[in-house]
Coordinates of C-alpha atoms and ligand atoms in Angstrom, one line a residue:
X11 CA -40.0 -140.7 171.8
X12 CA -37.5 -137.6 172.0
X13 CA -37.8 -134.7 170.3
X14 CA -34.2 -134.4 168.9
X15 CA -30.9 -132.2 168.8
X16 CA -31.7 -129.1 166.8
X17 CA -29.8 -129.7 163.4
X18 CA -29.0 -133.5 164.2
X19 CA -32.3 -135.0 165.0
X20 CA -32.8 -138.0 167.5
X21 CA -29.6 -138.9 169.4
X22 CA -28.7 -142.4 171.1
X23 CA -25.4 -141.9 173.5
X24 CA -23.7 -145.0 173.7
X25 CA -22.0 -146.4 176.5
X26 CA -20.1 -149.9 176.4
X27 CA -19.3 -151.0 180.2
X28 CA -17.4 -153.9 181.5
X29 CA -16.6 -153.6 185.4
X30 CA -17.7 -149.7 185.5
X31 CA -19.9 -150.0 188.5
X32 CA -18.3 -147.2 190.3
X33 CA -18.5 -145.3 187.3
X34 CA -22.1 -146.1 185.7
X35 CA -24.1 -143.7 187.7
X36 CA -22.2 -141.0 187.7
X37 CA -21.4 -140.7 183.8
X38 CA -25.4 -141.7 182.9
X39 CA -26.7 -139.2 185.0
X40 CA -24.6 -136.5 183.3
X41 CA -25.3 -137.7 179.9
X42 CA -29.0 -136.9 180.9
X43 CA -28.4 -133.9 182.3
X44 CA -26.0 -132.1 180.0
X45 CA -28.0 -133.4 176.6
X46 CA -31.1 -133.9 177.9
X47 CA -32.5 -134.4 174.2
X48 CA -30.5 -137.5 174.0
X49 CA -31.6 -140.9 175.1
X50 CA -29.1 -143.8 176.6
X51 CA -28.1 -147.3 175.7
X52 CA -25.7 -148.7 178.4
X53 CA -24.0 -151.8 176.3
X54 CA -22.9 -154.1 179.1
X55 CA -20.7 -156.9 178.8
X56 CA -22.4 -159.1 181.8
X57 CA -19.4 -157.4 184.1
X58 CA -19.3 -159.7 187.2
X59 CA -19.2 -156.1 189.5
X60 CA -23.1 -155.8 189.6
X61 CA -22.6 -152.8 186.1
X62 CA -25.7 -154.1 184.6
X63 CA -28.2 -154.1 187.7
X64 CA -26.6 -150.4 188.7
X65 CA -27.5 -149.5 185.3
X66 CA -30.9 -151.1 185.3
X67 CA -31.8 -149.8 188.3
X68 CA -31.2 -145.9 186.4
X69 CA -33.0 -147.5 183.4
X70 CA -36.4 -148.5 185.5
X71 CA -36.8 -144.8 186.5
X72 CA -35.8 -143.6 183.3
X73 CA -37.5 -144.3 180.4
X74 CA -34.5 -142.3 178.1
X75 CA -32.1 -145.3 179.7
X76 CA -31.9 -148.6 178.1
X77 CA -29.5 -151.5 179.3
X78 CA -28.1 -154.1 176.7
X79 CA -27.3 -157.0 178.3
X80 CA -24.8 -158.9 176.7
X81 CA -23.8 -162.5 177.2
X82 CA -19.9 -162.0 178.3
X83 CA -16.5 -160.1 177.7
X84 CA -16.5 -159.4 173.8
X85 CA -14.9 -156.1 173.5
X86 CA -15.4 -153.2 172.8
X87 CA -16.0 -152.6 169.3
X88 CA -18.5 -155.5 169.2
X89 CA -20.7 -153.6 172.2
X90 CA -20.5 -151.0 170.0
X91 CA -21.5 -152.8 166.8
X92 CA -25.0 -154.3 168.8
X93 CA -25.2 -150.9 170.0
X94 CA -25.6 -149.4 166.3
X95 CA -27.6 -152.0 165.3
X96 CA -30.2 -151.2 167.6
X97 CA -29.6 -147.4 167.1
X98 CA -31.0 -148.3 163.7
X99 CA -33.8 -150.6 164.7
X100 CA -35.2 -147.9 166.6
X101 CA -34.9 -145.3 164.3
X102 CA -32.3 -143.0 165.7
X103 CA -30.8 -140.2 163.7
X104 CA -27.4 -139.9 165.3
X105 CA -25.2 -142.3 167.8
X106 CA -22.6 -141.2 170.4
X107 CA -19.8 -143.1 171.3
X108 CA -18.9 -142.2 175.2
X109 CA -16.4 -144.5 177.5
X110 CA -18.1 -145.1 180.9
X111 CA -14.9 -144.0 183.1
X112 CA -15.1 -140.2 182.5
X113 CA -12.5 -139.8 180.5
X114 CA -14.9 -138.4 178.3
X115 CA -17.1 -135.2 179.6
X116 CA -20.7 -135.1 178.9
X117 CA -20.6 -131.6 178.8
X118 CA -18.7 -131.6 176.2
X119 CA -21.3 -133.2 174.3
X120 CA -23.3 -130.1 172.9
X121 CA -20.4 -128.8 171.3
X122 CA -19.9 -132.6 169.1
X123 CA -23.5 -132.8 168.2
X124 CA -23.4 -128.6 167.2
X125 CA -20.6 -129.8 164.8
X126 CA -22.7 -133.1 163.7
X127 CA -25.4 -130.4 162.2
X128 CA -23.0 -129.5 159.7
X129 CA -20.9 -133.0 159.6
X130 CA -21.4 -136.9 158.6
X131 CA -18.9 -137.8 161.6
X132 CA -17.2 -135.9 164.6
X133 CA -14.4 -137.0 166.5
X134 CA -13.5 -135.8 169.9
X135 CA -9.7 -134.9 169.1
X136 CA -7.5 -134.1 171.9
X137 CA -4.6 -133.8 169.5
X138 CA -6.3 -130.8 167.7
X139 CA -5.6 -126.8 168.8
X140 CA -7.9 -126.7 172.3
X141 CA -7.9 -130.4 172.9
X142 CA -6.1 -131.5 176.0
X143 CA -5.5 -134.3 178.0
X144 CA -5.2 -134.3 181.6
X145 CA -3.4 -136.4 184.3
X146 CA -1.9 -139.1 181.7
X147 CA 1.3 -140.9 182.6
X148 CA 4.0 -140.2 179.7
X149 CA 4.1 -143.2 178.4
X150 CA 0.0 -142.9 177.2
X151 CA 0.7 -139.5 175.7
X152 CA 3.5 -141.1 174.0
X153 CA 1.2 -144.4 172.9
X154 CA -1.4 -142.0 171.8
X155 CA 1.1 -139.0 169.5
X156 CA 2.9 -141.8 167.9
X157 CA 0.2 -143.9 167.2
X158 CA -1.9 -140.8 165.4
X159 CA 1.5 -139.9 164.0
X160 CA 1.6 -143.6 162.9
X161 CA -2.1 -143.8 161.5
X162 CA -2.1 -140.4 159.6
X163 CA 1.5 -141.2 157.9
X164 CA 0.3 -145.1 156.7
X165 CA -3.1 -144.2 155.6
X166 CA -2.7 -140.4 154.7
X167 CA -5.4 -139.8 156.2
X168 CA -5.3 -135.7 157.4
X169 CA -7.2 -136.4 161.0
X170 CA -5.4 -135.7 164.3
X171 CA -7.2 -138.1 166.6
X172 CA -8.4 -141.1 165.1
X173 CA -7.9 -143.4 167.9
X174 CA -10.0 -141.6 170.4
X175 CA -13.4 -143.1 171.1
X176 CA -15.3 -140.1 172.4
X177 CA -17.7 -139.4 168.5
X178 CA -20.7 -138.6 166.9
X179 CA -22.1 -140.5 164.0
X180 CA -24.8 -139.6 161.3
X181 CA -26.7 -143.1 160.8
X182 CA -26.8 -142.4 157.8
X183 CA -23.1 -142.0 157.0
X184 CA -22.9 -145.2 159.8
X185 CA -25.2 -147.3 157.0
X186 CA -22.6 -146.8 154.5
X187 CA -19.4 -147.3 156.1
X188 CA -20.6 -150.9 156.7
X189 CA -19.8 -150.8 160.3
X190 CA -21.3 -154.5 160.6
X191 CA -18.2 -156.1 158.5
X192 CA -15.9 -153.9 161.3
X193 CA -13.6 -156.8 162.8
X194 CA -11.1 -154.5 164.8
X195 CA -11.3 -154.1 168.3
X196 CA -9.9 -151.5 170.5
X197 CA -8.5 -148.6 169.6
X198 CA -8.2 -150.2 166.3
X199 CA -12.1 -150.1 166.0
X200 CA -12.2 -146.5 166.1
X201 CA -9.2 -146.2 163.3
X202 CA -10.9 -148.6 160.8
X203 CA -14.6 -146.0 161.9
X204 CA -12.1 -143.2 160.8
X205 CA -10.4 -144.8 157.9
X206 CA -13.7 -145.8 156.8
X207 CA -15.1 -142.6 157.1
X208 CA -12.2 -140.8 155.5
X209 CA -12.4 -143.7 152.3
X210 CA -16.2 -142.8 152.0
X211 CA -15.7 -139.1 151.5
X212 CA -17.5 -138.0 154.4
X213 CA -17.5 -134.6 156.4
X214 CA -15.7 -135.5 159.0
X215 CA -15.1 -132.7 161.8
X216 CA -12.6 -133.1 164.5
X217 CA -13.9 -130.7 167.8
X218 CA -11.4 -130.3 170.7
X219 CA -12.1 -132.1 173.7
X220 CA -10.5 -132.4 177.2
X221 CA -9.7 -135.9 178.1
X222 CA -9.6 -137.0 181.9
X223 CA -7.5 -140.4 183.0
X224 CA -10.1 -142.5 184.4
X225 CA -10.1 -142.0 188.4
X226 CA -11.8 -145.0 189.5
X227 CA -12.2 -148.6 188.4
X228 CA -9.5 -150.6 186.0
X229 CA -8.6 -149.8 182.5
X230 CA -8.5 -152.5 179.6
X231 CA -6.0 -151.0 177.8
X232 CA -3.4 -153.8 177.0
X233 CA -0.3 -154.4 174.8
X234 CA -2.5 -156.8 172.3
X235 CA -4.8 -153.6 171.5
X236 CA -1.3 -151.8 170.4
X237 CA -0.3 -154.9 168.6
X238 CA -3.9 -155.3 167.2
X239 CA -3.6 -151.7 165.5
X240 CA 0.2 -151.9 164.2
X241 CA -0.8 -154.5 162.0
X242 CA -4.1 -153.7 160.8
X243 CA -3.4 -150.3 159.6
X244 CA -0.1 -151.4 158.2
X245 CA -2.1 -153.7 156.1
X246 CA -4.4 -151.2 155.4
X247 CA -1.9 -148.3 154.3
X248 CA -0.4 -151.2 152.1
X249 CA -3.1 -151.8 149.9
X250 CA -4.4 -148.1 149.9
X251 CA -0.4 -147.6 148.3
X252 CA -1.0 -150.6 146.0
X253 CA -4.2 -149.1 144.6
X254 CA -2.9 -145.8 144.3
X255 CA -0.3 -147.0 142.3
X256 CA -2.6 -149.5 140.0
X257 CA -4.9 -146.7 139.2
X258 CA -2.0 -144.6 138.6
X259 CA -0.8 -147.5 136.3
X260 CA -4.2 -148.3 134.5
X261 CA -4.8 -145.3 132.2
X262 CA -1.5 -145.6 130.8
X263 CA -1.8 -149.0 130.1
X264 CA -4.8 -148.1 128.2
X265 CA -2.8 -145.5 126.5
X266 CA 0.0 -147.4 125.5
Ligands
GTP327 N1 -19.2 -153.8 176.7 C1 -17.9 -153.7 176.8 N2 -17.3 -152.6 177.2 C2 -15.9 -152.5 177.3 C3 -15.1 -153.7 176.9 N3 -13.8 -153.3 177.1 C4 -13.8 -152.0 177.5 N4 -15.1 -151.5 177.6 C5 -15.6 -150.2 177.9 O1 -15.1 -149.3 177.0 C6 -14.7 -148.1 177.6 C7 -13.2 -147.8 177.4 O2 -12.5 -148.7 178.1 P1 -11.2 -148.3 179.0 O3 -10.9 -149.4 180.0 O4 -11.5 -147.0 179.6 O5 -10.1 -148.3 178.0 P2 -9.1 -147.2 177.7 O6 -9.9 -145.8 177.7 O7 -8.4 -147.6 176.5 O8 -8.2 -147.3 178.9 P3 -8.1 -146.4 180.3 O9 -8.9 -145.2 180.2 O10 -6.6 -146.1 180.4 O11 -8.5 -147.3 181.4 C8 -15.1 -148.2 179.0 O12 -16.4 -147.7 179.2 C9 -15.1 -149.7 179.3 O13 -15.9 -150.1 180.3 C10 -15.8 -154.9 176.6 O14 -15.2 -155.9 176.3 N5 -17.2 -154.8 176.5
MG328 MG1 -10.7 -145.1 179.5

């Protein structure tokens, strides 16, 4: 049982892996040691490189390190959904979201959860004044502007970076946003966690971040994730523009 994050309370970093064994280690071991406070759950996909018996092995001399093993390849935004639930089974106060490939930097972590003290939700924003990315091929800054361009101008929604996937949660704002009925997957999963946050009137903080290309291992990205998020918030922008105009309709019906 930890003793918690001063002003956040007990903290559950998660960390959804699928063929990360060259990364595992390295980014559990600085979880622990930049937020010591904060326990693990490595969400593991049953990756066919050996991920899940790396990150078992750190788990059986760590009692702040648990390993979900899952049955197969179900992306990411359902590792994450099994990883809230059990967040909430076990009574945790706050969840993390942290890619395994180190794009991410646990050391960066105090500086999310100092912001979750006075916030329901805080994204990671490398789009923000401070935030930065490093050592990403023009074509992914490109994907990643005009897609937050895209987002914020369909949804009016005023956040910067609302497809990154480096966050902290309040369970309790979690619990409300109904993160269980979350379909998306991808980069898509973090805009609906945004969009939903956003609808829900929440605090939401954005706290600049440095973002590192992976070094090692293969990335998942792909063209369907891209495809996956056009559509989805162009639905979603739609019938936040329809309601808009309904209520903005309604009391003058009334009127008249
Ligand atoms: N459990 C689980 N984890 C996944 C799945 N897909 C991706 N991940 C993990 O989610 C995190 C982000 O995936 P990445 O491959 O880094 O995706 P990305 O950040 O969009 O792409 P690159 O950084 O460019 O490689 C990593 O920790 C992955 O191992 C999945 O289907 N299941
Ligand atoms: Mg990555």
């Amino acid at each position: 049982m930890s003793e918690g994050y001063p002003g956040v309370g007990r903290v559950l970093v998660i960390i959804p892996t699928y063929n990360e064994a060259d990364n595992v280690r390295h980014i559990v071991e600085r979880v622990r040691y930049a937020v010591p406070e904060a326990d693990v759950l490595v969400a593991d996909d049953n990756s066919p490189d050996g991920t899940g018996e790396i990150a078992d092995q750190l788990a059986a001399d760590d009692p702040r390190i648990t390993v979900m093993h899952r049955a197969g390849k179900q992306g990411l935004g359902m590792a994450y959904l099994a990883g809230f639930a059990w967040a909430k089974e076990h009574g945790y106060d706050a969840v993390v979201e942290m890619d395994a490939d180190g794009s991410h930097a646990p050391e960066e972590l105090p500086r999310l959860l100092d912001a979750l003290a006075d916030a329901d939700v805080v994204l990671g924003s490398r789009w923000v004044t401070g935030g930065k990315v490093l050592n990403w091929p023009v074509h992914r800054l490109l994907l990643s502007r005009g897609g937050n361009l895209y987002v914020r101008l369909a949804l009016g929604m005023p956040l910067r970076d609302a497809t990154g996937g480096y966050r902290a949660y309040r369970m309790t704002a979690l619990d409300k946003m109904d993160a269980e009925t979350v379909a998306s997957q991808g980069y898509c999963f973090q805009v609906d966690l945004a969009w939903r946050a956003h609808r829900n009137g929440f605090r939401v903080e954005e706290v600049p971040i440095t973002f590192a290309e992976r070094e090692r291992g293969v990335s998942k990205m792909s063209s369907a994730i891209v495809v996956e998020a056009l559509w989805r918030v162009t639905i979603w922008g739609t019938r936040a523009r329809l309601r808009a105009i309904r209520a903005w309709l309604s009391p003058r019906r009334t009127e008249g």
